[in-house]
Amino acid sequence: MFIRIGFEIGIDCPKPTPMLLALNPHPTNERKIIGSDRIRTEPEVPVEEYRDMFNNRCARIEAPQGAMTLWSDCILEDSGQPDVFDWNARQHEIMDLPPETLTFLMASRYCESDELVARAWLLFGATPPGWARVQAIANWVHNHVMFGYRFGRPTKTAVDVLREGTGVCRDFAHLFIALCRAMNIPARYASGYLGDINAKPSGAGDFCAWSEVFLEGRWYTFDARYNTPRVGRILMVHGCDAADVAMITAFGDYRLAHIKVWTDEMDASLPESALAEALQHRPQAEALVLEQSSGRLRI
């Protein structure tokens, strides 16, 4: 199958403002691409690409004074298969974990796993280690946190989510990650595109956050918000938590005018030339309703 992915983000700056962007598909993406997945700007400014400490594709720009649009639009080939799962995947002993996974056992800015150790072991200590334990954590978060955009705020941490019982997708991920780490399971934050392919429509398109857990030699996707394998998930970034992978980090004031995100399945009967032709114009996607923000903003 083919999936059209992209975004359009409108911003307005009172003066030239440096920005760091994390808005590209992850370099591990090996899907066939029609078109270009690079970030483009209107008006056009230099876009300097680089890799961060987690090997995410990032970019640096200086947004000019006034209105500016950031956008990207391309089509990716996808297997059409749901997220991989393995009920028999085993949990590693700490001494057997690959060194590169150890960072993801530690408490981080939004995932205070050190404060949740007692609670985690009380809730999940009787579960079998491995996939069953991780799934029990995902089930618990899914059942005890209410989703709603009105519940999101940039300072909200896993402990806050546990206390308040509400959040957006990144809050589900942060609490799930913190509980996994408290149980000695490496877990990291991930975000990217996830549309409504083979799922109930959920309104205007948006980027989505989820989690990845290391079991039996590989990383597996867990999504405590939806808590079911999904089709068409496209990774953009991963890190310890959302602080590592903000989509936009602005070094100055700006107004976020609008954001549109699309993740749409394309007609499989169309030839590649017709798919490429569709990219001549961005889709008429519904915009998210946003609160106004300013300052050194991370979204």
C-alpha positions in Angstrom: 0.0 0.0 0.0 1.0 3.7 -0.4 0.5 6.3 2.3 0.7 10.0 1.7 2.3 11.8 4.6 3.0 15.5 5.3 2.3 18.6 7.2 1.7 22.3 6.9 2.7 24.5 9.8 2.0 28.2 9.8 4.1 30.5 12.1 4.5 34.2 12.6 7.6 35.8 14.1 8.0 39.4 15.4 11.7 39.2 14.4 14.1 36.7 12.8 14.0 33.6 15.0 16.4 30.6 15.0 14.5 27.3 15.1 15.5 23.6 15.4 13.1 21.2 13.6 12.5 17.5 14.1 10.0 16.9 11.3 11.6 14.3 9.0 10.9 10.6 8.8 13.5 8.6 10.8 16.7 7.5 8.8 15.8 3.9 9.6 12.9 4.3 7.2 13.6 2.0 4.3 10.3 2.4 2.5 10.1 3.5 -1.2 9.5 7.2 -1.4 7.6 9.1 -4.1 8.5 12.7 -4.0 10.7 14.2 -1.4 10.5 14.0 2.4 12.6 17.1 3.0 11.3 20.1 4.9 10.4 23.1 2.7 9.6 26.7 3.6 7.6 29.6 2.2 9.3 32.0 1.9 12.3 29.9 1.0 15.1 30.0 3.6 18.2 27.8 4.0 17.4 24.5 5.7 20.5 23.0 7.3 20.1 19.2 8.1 21.9 17.4 10.8 21.6 14.3 13.0 21.1 14.5 16.8 22.4 12.2 19.5 19.6 9.7 18.8 20.3 9.7 15.0 17.1 11.6 14.3 17.0 13.7 11.2 16.8 17.3 12.3 17.2 20.8 10.7 18.1 24.3 11.6 16.6 27.4 10.1 16.2 31.1 10.8 12.6 32.0 10.4 12.2 35.5 9.0 10.1 38.3 10.5 6.5 37.9 9.6 4.5 34.9 8.3 6.1 31.7 7.3 4.9 28.2 6.3 6.8 25.0 7.0 5.7 22.0 4.9 6.5 18.6 3.6 4.5 16.2 1.3 5.4 12.8 0.0 4.1 9.2 -0.5 5.7 6.2 1.2 5.2 2.5 0.4 4.1 0.5 3.3 3.6 -3.2 4.0 0.1 -2.7 5.3 0.9 -4.9 8.2 0.0 -3.9 11.8 2.6 -3.2 14.5 4.8 -6.3 15.2 4.0 -8.2 18.4 5.5 -11.3 20.1 3.7 -12.6 23.2 6.8 -14.8 23.9 9.4 -12.0 23.9 11.5 -12.3 27.0 12.8 -9.5 29.2 16.6 -9.2 29.5 18.5 -9.3 32.7 20.3 -5.9 33.3 23.7 -7.5 32.8 22.7 -8.9 29.4 21.3 -5.7 27.9 23.2 -4.1 25.0 25.1 -1.0 26.3 23.2 1.3 23.9 19.9 0.4 25.7 21.0 1.3 29.2 20.2 5.0 28.7 16.6 4.1 28.4 16.5 2.6 31.9 17.1 5.9 33.6 14.8 8.6 34.8 14.4 11.6 32.4 12.8 15.0 32.3 9.2 13.8 31.7 9.6 10.2 32.9 10.4 10.2 36.6 10.8 6.4 36.9 12.7 6.8 40.1 9.6 8.2 41.8 7.4 5.4 40.6 9.4 2.3 41.5 7.3 1.3 44.6 4.0 1.9 42.7 5.1 0.0 39.6 6.2 -3.0 41.6 3.0 -3.0 43.6 0.9 -2.9 40.4 3.0 -5.2 38.2 5.4 -7.2 40.4 3.2 -10.3 40.2 3.1 -10.3 36.3 5.4 -12.6 34.3 8.5 -10.7 33.1 8.6 -10.1 29.4 5.9 -9.2 27.0 3.1 -10.1 29.5 4.4 -7.6 32.0 4.8 -4.8 29.4 1.4 -5.5 28.0 0.0 -5.3 31.6 1.5 -1.9 32.0 0.1 -0.7 28.6 -3.4 -2.0 29.6 -3.2 -0.2 32.9 -2.2 3.1 31.4 -4.8 2.8 28.7 -7.6 2.1 31.2 -6.6 4.7 33.8 -5.8 7.8 31.7 -8.4 9.8 29.8 -7.4 11.3 26.5 -8.2 14.9 25.6 -6.4 17.8 24.0 -7.6 20.1 26.8 -5.5 18.1 29.2 -2.2 18.7 27.5 0.4 21.1 28.8 4.2 21.4 28.0 5.3 20.8 31.6 3.2 17.7 32.3 5.2 14.7 33.5 4.5 11.0 34.1 3.9 11.7 37.8 1.4 14.4 36.9 -0.4 12.0 34.5 -0.6 9.4 37.2 -2.0 11.9 39.7 -4.4 13.6 37.3 -5.5 10.6 35.2 -5.7 12.7 32.0 -3.4 13.6 29.1 -2.7 13.6 25.4 -0.8 10.9 23.5 2.6 12.0 24.7 1.4 11.8 28.3 0.2 8.2 27.8 3.7 7.5 26.4 5.5 9.2 29.3 3.6 7.3 32.0 4.0 4.0 30.2 7.8 4.6 29.7 8.3 5.6 33.4 6.5 2.5 34.7 8.5 0.2 32.3 11.8 1.8 33.5 10.7 1.4 37.1 10.4 -2.3 36.3 13.9 -2.4 34.8 12.7 -2.6 31.2 14.3 -0.3 28.7 11.7 2.0 27.1 12.0 5.1 24.9 9.7 7.8 23.5 8.8 7.9 19.8 6.6 10.0 17.6 5.6 10.3 14.0 2.7 9.8 11.7 -0.3 7.6 12.5 -3.5 8.0 10.5 -6.8 6.3 10.8 -6.0 3.5 8.3 -8.2 0.5 9.3 -9.3 2.4 12.4 -12.2 4.6 13.5 -11.8 8.2 12.3 -10.4 10.4 15.1 -10.8 13.9 13.7 -8.2 16.3 12.3 -4.9 14.8 11.5 -2.1 15.2 14.0 1.4 13.8 14.8 1.2 11.0 17.3 3.4 9.8 20.2 4.0 6.3 21.3 6.6 4.1 23.0 9.2 1.5 22.1 10.3 -1.2 24.5 13.4 -3.5 24.3 12.6 -7.2 24.6 14.5 -10.2 23.4 17.1 -8.3 21.3 14.9 -5.8 19.5 12.6 -2.7 20.0 8.9 -3.2 19.9 6.2 -0.6 19.5 3.7 -0.1 22.3 0.9 2.5 22.1 -0.9 2.9 25.5 -3.3 5.4 24.1 -4.8 3.1 21.4 -3.5 -0.2 22.9 -3.9 -2.2 19.8 -1.6 -2.9 16.8 -2.1 -0.2 14.1 -1.4 -0.1 10.4 0.7 2.7 8.8 2.8 3.9 11.7 5.7 6.0 10.4 8.5 6.9 12.8 10.0 10.4 12.8 12.0 10.6 16.0 12.8 8.8 19.2 14.6 9.7 22.5 14.3 9.4 26.2 11.2 11.5 26.3 9.6 14.5 24.5 12.2 16.9 25.7 14.7 15.2 23.4 12.6 15.3 20.3 10.5 18.5 20.2 9.1 19.1 16.7 9.9 22.8 16.9 12.3 24.4 19.3 12.2 28.2 18.8 14.8 30.6 20.3 12.5 33.5 20.5 8.8 34.5 20.4 6.5 33.3 17.6 2.8 32.6 17.0 1.7 29.2 15.8 -1.0 30.1 13.3 -2.1 26.7 12.2 -1.0 23.1 11.8 -2.3 20.5 9.4 -1.1 16.9 9.3 -2.1 14.2 6.8 -1.5 10.4 6.8 -3.8 9.1 4.0 -3.9 5.8 2.3 -3.7 6.2 -1.5 -5.6 4.3 -4.1 -3.6 1.1 -4.7 -4.7 0.9 -8.3 -3.1 4.2 -9.3 0.1 4.0 -11.3 3.2 5.7 -9.8 3.0 8.5 -12.3 -0.5 9.4 -11.0 0.8 9.3 -7.4 3.6 11.7 -8.3 1.0 13.9 -10.0 -1.0 14.1 -6.8 1.9 15.7 -5.1 1.7 18.8 -7.3 -0.7 20.3 -4.8 -0.9 19.8 -1.0 -4.1 18.1 0.2 -7.0 20.1 1.7 -6.4 18.8 5.2 -8.4 19.9 8.3 -6.4 22.2 10.6 -6.0 21.4 14.3 -7.5 24.0 16.8 -4.5 25.4 18.7 -3.9 27.6 21.7 -1.7 30.6 21.2 1.8 30.4 22.7 5.0 32.4 22.7 8.5 32.4 24.1 11.0 29.6 23.7 8.4 27.1 22.7 8.8 23.4 22.2 6.0 21.5 20.5 
